[in-house]
Coordinates of C-alpha atoms in Angstrom, one line a residue:
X22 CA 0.0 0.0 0.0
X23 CA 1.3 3.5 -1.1
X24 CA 0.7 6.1 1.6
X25 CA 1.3 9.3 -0.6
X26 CA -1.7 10.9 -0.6
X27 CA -1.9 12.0 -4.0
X28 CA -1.3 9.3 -6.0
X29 CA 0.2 8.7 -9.2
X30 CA -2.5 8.3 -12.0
X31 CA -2.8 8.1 -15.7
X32 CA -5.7 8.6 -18.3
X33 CA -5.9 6.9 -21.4
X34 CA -8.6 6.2 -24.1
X35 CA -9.8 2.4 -24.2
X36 CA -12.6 1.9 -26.9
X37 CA -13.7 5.5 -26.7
X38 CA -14.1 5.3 -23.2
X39 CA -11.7 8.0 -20.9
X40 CA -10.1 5.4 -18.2
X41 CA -8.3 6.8 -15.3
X42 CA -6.1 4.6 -13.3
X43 CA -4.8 5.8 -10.2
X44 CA -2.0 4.1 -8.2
X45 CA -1.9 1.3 -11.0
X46 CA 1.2 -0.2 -9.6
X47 CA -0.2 -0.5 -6.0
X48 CA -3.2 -2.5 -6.9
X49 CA -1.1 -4.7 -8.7
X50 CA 0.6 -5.1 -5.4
X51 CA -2.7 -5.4 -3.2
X52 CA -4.1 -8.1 -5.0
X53 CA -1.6 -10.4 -3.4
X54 CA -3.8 -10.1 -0.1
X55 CA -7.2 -10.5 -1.9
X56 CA -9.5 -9.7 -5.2
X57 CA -9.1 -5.7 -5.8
X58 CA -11.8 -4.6 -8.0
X59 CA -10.8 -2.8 -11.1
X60 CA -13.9 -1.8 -13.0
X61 CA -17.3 -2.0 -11.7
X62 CA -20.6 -0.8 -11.5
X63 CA -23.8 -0.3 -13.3
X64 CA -23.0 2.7 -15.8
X65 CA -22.9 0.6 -19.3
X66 CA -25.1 0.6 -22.5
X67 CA -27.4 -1.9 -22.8
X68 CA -28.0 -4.5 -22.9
X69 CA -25.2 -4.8 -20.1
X70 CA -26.6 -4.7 -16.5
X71 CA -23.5 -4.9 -14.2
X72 CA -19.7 -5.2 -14.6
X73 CA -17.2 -6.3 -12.5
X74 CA -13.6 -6.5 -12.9
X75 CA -10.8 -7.8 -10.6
X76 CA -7.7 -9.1 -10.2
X77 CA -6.6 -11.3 -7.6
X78 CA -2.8 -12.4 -6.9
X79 CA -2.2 -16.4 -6.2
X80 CA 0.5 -19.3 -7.0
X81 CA 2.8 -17.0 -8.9
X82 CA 0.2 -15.8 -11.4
X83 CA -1.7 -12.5 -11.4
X84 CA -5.7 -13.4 -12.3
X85 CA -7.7 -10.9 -14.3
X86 CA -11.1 -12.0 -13.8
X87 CA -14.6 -9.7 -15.5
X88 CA -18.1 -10.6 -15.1
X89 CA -20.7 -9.1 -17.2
X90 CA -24.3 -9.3 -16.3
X91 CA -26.5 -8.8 -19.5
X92 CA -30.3 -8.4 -19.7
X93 CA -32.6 -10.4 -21.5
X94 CA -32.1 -13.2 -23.1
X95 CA -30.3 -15.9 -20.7
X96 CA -28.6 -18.4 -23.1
X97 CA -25.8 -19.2 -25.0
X98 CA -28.2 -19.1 -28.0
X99 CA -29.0 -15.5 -27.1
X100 CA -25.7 -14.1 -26.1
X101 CA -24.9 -15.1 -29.9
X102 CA -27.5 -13.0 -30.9
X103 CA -26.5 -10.3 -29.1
X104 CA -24.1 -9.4 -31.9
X105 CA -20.6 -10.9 -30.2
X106 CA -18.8 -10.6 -33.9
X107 CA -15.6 -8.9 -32.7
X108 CA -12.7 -10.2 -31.6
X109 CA -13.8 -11.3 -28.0
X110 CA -17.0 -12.6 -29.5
X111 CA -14.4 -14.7 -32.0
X112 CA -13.2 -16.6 -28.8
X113 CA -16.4 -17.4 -27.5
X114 CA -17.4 -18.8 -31.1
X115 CA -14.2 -20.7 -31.1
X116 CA -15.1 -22.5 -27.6
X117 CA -18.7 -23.2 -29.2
X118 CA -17.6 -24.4 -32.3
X119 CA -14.8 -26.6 -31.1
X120 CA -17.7 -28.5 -28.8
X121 CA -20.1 -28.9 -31.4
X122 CA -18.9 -32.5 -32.0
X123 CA -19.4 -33.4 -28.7
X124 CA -23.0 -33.3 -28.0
X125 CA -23.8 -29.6 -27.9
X126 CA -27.4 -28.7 -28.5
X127 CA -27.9 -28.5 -32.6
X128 CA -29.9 -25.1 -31.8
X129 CA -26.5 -23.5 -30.2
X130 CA -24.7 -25.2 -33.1
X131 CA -26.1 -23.6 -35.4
X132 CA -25.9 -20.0 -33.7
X133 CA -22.3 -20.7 -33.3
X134 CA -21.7 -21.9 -36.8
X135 CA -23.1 -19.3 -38.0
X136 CA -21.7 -16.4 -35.5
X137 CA -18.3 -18.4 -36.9
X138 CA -19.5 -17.9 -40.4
X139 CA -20.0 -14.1 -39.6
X140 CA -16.7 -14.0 -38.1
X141 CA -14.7 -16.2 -41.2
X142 CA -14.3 -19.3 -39.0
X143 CA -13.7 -21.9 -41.1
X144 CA -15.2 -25.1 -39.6
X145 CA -12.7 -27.4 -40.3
X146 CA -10.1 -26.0 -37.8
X147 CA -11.9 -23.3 -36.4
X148 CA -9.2 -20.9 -38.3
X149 CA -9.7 -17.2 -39.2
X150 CA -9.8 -17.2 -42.7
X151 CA -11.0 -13.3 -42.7
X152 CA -10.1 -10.9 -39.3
X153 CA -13.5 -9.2 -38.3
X154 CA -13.7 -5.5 -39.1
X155 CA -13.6 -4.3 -35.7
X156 CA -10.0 -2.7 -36.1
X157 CA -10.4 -1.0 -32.9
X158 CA -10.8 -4.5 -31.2
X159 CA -8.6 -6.0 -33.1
X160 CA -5.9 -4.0 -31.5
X161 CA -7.4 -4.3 -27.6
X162 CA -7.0 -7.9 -28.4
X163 CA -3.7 -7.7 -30.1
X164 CA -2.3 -5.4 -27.6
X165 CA -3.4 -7.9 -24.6
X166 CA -1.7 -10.9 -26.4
X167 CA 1.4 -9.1 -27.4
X168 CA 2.0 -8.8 -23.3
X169 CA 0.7 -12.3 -22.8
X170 CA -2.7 -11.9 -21.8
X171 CA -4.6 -14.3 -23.8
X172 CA -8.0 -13.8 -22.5
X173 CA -10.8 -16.6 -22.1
X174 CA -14.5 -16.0 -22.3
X175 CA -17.1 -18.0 -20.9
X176 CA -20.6 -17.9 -20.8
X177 CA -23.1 -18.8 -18.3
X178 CA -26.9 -18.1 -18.5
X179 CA -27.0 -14.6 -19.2
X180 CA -23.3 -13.4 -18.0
X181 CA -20.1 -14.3 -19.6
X182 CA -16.7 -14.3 -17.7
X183 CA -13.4 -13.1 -19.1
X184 CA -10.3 -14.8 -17.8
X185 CA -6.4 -13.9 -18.1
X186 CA -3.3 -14.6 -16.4
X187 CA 0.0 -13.4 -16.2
X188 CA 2.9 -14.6 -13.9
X189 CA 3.2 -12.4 -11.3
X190 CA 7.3 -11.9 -11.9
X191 CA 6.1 -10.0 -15.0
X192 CA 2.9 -8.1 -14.3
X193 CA 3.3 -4.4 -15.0
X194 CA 0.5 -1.8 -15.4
X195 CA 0.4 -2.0 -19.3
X196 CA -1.2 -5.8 -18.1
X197 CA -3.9 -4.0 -16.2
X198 CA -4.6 -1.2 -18.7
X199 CA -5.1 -4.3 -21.3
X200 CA -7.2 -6.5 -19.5
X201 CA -9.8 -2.8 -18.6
X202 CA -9.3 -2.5 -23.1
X203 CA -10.5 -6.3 -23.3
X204 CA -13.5 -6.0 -20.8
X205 CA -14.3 -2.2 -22.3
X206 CA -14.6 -4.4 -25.7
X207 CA -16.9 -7.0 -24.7
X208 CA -18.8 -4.4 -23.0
X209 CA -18.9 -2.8 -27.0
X210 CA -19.4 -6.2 -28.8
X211 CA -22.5 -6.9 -26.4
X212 CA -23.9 -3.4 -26.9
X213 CA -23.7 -4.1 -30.5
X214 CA -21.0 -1.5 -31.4
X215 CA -19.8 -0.7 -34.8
X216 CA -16.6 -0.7 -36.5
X217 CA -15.8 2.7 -34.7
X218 CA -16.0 2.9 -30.8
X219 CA -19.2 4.9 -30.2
X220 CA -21.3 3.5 -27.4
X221 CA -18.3 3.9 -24.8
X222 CA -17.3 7.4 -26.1
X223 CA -18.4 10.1 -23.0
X224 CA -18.4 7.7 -20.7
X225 CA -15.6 8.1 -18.3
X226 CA -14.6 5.5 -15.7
X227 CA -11.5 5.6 -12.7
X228 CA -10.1 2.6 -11.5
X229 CA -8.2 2.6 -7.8
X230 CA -7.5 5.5 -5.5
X231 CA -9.6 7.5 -3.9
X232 CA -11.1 9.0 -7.1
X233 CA -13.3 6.0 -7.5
X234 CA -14.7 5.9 -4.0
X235 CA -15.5 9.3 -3.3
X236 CA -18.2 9.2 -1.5
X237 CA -18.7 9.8 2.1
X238 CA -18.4 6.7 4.3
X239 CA -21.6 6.9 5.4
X240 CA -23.1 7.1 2.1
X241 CA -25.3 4.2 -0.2
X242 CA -22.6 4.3 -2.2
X243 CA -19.7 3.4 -0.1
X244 CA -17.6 0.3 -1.6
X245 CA -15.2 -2.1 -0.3
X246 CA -12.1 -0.3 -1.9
X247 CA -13.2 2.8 0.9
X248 CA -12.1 0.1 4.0
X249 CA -8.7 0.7 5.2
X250 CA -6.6 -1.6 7.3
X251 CA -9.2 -4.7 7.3
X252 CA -7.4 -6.4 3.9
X253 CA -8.6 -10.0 5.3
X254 CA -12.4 -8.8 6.0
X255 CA -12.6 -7.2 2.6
X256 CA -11.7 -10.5 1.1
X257 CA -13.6 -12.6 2.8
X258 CA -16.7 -9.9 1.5
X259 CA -15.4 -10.5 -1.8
X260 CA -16.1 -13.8 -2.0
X261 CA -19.2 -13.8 -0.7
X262 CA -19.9 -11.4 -3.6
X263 CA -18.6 -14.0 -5.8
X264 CA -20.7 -16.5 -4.4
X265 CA -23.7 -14.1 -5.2
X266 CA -22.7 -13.4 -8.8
X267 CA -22.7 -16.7 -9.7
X268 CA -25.9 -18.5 -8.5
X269 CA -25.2 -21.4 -11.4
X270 CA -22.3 -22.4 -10.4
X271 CA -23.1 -22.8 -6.7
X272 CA -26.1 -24.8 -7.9
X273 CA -24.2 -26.9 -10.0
X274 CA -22.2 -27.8 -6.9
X275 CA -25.0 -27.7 -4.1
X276 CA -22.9 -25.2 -2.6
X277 CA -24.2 -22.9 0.2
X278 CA -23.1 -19.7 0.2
X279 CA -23.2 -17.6 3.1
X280 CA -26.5 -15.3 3.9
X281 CA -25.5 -14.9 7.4
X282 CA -22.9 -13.0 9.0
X283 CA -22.3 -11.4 12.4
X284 CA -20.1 -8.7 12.4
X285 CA -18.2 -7.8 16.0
X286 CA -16.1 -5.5 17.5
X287 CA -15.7 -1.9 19.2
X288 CA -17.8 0.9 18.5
X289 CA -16.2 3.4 15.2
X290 CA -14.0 0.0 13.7
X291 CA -16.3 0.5 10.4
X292 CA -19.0 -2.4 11.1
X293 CA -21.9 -0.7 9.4
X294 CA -19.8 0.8 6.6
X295 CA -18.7 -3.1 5.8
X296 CA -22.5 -4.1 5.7
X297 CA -23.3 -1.0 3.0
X298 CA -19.9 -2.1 0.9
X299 CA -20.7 -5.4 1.0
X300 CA -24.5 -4.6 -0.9
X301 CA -23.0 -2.7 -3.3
X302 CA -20.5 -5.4 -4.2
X303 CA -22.5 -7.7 -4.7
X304 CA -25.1 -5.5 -6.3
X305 CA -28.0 -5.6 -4.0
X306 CA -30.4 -3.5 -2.4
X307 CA -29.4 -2.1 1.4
X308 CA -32.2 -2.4 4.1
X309 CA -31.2 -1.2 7.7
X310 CA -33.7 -2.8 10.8
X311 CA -33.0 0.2 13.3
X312 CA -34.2 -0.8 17.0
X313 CA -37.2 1.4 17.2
X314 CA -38.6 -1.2 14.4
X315 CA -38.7 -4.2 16.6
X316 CA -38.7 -3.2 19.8
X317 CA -42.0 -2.5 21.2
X318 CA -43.6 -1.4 24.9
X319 CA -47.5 -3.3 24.4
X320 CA -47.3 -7.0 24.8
X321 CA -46.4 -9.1 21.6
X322 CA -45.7 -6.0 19.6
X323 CA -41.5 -6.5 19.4
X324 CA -42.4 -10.1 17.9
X325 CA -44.9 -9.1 15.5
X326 CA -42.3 -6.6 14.2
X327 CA -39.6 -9.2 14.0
X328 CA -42.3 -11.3 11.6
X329 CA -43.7 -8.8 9.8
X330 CA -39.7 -7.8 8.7
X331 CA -38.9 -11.4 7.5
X332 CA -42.4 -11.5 5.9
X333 CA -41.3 -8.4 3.6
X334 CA -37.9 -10.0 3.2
X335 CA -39.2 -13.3 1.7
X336 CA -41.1 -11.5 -0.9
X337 CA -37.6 -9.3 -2.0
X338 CA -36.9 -10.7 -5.7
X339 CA -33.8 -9.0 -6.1
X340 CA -30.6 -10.0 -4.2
X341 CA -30.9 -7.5 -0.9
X342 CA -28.6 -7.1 2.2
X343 CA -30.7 -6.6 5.3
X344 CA -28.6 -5.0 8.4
X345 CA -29.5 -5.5 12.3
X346 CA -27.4 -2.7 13.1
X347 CA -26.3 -3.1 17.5
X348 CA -28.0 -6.4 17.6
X349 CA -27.2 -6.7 21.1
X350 CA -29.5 -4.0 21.6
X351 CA -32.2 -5.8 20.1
X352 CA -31.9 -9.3 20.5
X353 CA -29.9 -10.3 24.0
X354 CA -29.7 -12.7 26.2
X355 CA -31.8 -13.1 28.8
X356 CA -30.6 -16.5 30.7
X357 CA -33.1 -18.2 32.9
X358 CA -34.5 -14.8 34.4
X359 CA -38.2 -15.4 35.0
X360 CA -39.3 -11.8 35.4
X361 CA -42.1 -10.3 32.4
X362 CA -38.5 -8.1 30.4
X363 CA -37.1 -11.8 30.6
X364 CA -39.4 -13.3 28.8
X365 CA -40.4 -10.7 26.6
X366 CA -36.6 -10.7 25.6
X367 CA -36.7 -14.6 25.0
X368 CA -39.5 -14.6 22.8
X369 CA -38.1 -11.5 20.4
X370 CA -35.1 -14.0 20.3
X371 CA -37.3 -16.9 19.7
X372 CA -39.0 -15.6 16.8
X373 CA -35.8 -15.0 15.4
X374 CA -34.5 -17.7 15.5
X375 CA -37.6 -19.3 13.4
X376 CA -37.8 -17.2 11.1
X377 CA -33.7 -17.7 10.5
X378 CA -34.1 -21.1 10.3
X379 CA -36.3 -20.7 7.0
X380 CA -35.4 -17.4 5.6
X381 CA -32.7 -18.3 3.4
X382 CA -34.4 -21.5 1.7
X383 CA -37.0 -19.5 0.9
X384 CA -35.4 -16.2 -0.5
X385 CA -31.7 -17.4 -1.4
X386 CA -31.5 -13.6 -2.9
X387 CA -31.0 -12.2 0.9
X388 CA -28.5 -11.7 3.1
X389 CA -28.3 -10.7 6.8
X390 CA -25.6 -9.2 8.7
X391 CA -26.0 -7.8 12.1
X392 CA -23.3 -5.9 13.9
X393 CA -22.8 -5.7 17.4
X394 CA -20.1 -4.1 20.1
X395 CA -20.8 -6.8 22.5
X396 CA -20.8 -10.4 21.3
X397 CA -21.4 -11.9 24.9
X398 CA -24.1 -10.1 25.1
X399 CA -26.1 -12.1 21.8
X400 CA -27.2 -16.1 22.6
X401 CA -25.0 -18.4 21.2
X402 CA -27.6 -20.2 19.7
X403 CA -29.0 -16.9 17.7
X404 CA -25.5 -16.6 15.9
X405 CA -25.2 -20.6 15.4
X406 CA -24.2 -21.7 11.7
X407 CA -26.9 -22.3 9.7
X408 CA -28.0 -18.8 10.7
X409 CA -24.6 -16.9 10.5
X410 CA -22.1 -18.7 8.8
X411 CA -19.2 -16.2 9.5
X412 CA -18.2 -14.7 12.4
X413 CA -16.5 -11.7 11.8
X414 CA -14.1 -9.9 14.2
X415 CA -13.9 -6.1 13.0
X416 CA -11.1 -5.1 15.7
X417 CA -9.7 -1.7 16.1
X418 CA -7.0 -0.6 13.3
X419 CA -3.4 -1.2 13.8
X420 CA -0.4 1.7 12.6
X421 CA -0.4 0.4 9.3
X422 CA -4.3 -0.2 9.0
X423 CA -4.6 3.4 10.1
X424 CA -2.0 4.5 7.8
X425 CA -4.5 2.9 5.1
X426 CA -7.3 4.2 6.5
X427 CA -6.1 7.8 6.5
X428 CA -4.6 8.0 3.4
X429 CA -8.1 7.0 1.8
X430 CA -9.6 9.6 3.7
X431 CA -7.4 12.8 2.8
X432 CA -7.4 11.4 -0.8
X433 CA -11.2 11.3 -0.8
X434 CA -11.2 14.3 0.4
X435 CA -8.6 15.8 -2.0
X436 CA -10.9 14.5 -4.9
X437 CA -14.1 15.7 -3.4
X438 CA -12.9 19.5 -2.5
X439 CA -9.4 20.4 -4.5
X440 CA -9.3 22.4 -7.4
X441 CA -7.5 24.6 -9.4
X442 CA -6.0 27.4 -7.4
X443 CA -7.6 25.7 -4.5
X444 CA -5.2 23.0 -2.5
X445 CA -6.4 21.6 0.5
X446 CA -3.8 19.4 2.4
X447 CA 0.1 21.0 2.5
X448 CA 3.0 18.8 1.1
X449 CA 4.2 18.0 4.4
X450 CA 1.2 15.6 5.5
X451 CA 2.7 12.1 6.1
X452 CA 0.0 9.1 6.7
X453 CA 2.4 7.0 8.0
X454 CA 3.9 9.6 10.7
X455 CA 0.2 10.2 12.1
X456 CA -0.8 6.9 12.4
X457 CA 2.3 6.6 14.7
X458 CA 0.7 9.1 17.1
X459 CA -2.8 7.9 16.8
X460 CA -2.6 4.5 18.6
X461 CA -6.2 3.2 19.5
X462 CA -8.0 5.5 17.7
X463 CA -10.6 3.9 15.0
X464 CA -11.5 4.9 11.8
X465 CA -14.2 6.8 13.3
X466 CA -12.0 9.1 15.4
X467 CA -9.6 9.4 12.5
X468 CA -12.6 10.8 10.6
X469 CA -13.6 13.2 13.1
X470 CA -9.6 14.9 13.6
X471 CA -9.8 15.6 9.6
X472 CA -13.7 16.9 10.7
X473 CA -12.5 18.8 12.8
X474 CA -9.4 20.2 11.1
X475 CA -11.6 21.3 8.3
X476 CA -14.2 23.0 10.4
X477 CA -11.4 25.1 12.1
X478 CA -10.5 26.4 8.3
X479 CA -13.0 26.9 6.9
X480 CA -14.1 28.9 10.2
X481 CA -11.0 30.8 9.8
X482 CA -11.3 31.6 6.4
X483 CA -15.1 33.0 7.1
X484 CA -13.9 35.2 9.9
X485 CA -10.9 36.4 8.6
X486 CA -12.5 37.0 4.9
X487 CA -9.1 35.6 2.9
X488 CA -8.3 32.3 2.0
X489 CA -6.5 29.7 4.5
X490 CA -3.5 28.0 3.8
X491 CA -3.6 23.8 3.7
X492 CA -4.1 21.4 6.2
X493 CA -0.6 20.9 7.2
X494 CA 0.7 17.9 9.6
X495 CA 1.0 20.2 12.8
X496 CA -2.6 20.7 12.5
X497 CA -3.6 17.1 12.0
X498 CA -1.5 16.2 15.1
X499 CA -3.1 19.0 17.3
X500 CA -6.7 17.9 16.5
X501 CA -5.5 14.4 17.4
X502 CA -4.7 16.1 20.9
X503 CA -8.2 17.7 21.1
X504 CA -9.9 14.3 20.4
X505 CA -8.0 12.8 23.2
X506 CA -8.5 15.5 25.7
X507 CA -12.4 15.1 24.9

């Protein structure tokens, strides 16, 4: 991880699309603790729904991985028809046509006979007897092989998956701005592009840094590249994302993925923030269950709460993330106390557990995370597996986790507020030096010295009626000593 808090970054045209990579070398170097997500999100021509984009470091190899989520038609038959005639499509045609000799379904023979046919496939050895005249994907493709990327596509019900490796001795950043051409191509081939990039061209997408996650942390649109210092957590969220995106393979292996997980730790360690990442990884709708929802003063009103809330969650139809924020608060335990708050606190708990126990049979789209502070507070039976599969400990961040963690902030907060003429942190700020002097704060107190710093500007500024100079690292370290005096 890099800790200069303005990165290095590069914009370059892919497809008619403006790409900016920030810190290109770094997320190279992250993805040997987990999948770092390149290219994601929801803003593509149709008939694309969703991309995502990682790359993930493991046995020596570097693993560029895209999954693209098209609408409508859900087979191989009418991914075909989609238009895939360019150079990615080729390969897919390629994998058709080589398994049309070994019991393929004539119907998708003949689409991919015929999509080879289109694309001057000769049959016999599934040659290219003619290149397609996507020149501009041509050379995405060419470029990618040149560095030895030679990407894979895959389809599966209506997605397709593009693969490439590299080994990791060689990777360099020219790999990663490759792989983003090859996805940005199949994104074009599916939106049935032309010979010259058009659909892409205005769209403008930024991959690492702070520049892609710049919203507030405690916004809908936080992501998983926003968490600092919690590299193992973020994985682990990753996969369950994977899990989610792809429901046919899970089938295929009667695999279970996990719909539960209990979140733990002290208060301001980012619990919440983790729960709204994780929806938007995976692509899902974000419900919070705030305490003033269940809980209830009249007799058997907490319970009907709790069943009217998995009652709406059953009938959810797309994938959904439903939080129990402080679930201590809500559900604890009550031992063998016999007095009425006893067993009004039991039977909340037993309705949960019930409705748990069918919940995710019956809505496989839904997932539920509760947080909680106190862990010995929640019935061990309530947080079994079966109901939450993972266990999560979210602990306070160590120096280089808040390093991490405040190095995202300032450069979130450098591509929220800088502009031209207008610099908001000094040259002298150093990450690393603060975290050293900000042992057992969380990411919540780090949040609220930089708060604070920029409410003392920009008071200054208003009262004084000229401009102030930057945040510089004096400052930092004296709102560190407010915090801590209270």
């Amino acid at each position: 991880m890099g800790y200069e808090v303005r990165p290095d970054q590069e914009t370059i045209t892919l497809v008619g699309a403006r790409v900016t990579v920030v810190d290109a070398a770094v997320l190279l170097s992250a993805a040997e603790a987990g999948p770092v997500e390149l290219l994601g999100g929801t803003d593509f021509p149709a008939p694309v729904r969703e991309v995502r984009s990682t790359v993930r470091a493991a046995d020596g190899l570097h693993r560029f991985e895209a999954y693209l989520r098209v609408d409508g038609p859900g087979s191989t038959v009418g991914l075909l028809a989609l238009g895939l005639a360019g150079p990615v499509g080729l390969l897919l045609a390629q994998r058709l046509a080589a398994r049309t000799g070994d019991g393929l379904a004539a119907g998708v023979g003949r689409v991919a006979a015929e999509a080879g046919r289109r694309l001057g496939l000769r049959p016999a050895d599934t040659a290219l007897a003619e290149p397609p005249r996507d020149r501009a994907g041509q050379d995405v493709l060419r470029t990618a092989e040149k560095l030895g990327l030679r990407p894979k596509v895959s389809q599966d019900g209506g997605a397709l998956t593009v693969r490439a490796a590299v080994p990791s001795a060689e990777v360099t950043p020219a790999h990663l701005h490759a792989m983003l051409g090859v996805v940005l191509q199949t994104v074009r081939e599916l939106a049935g592009d032309g010979p010259e990039p058009a659909v892409l061209r205005g769209r403008s997408y930024t991959v690492g840094g702070s520049v892609a996650t710049a919203a507030p942390a405690g916004s809908a649109a936080v992501t998983l590249d926003q968490v600092g210092g919690l590299a193992d957590v973020v994985a682990r969220f990753r996969e369950v994302a994977v899990s989610f995106r792809h429901p046919q393979v899970m089938a295929r292996w009667g695999a279970r993925r996990p719909q539960g997980i209990l979140l733990y730790g002290p208060p301001g360690t980012g619990k919440t923030m983790l729960a709204r990442a994780l929806a938007n990884e995976v692509g899902a709708d974000f419900v919070e269950i705030r305490t003033p929802e269940i809980l209830d003063k009249y007799l058997g009103g907490s319970e009907r709460n709790i069943k009217r809330i998995f009652r709406e969650a059953r009938r959810y139809r797309r994938p959904t993330v439903m939080l129990f924020d402080e679930f201590d608060s809500i559900i604890s335990y009550a031992g063998a106390g016999g007095d009425a708050a006893s067993q009004a606190v039991n039977a909340v708990a037993g309705i949960f557990k019930q409705e748990m126990n069918t919940l995710f049979e019956e809505n496989p789209n839904v997932i539920v995370v509760a947080t909680t502070n106190f862990p010995q507070r929640v019935d061990a039976s309530l947080i079994r597996s079966g109901r939450f599969d993972l266990k999560i400990a979210i602990p306070a961040p160590d120096e280089a986790g808040r390093a991490e963690i405040i190095t995202k902030m300032i450069r979130e907060l450098i591509d929220r507020h800088e502009r031209p003429g207008f610099r908001m942190f000094a040259a002298d700020v150093d990450p690393v030096a603060l975290a050293a002097e900000t042992a057992g704060l969380t990411g919540a107190d780090l949040r609220e010295v930089l708060r604070r710093v920029q409410l003392a500007k920009a008071m200054r500024e208003a009262t004084v009626g000229a401009p102030a100079a930057p945040i510089s690292q004096d400052e930092l370290r004296e709102a560190v000593a407010g915090l801590r005096r209270g």
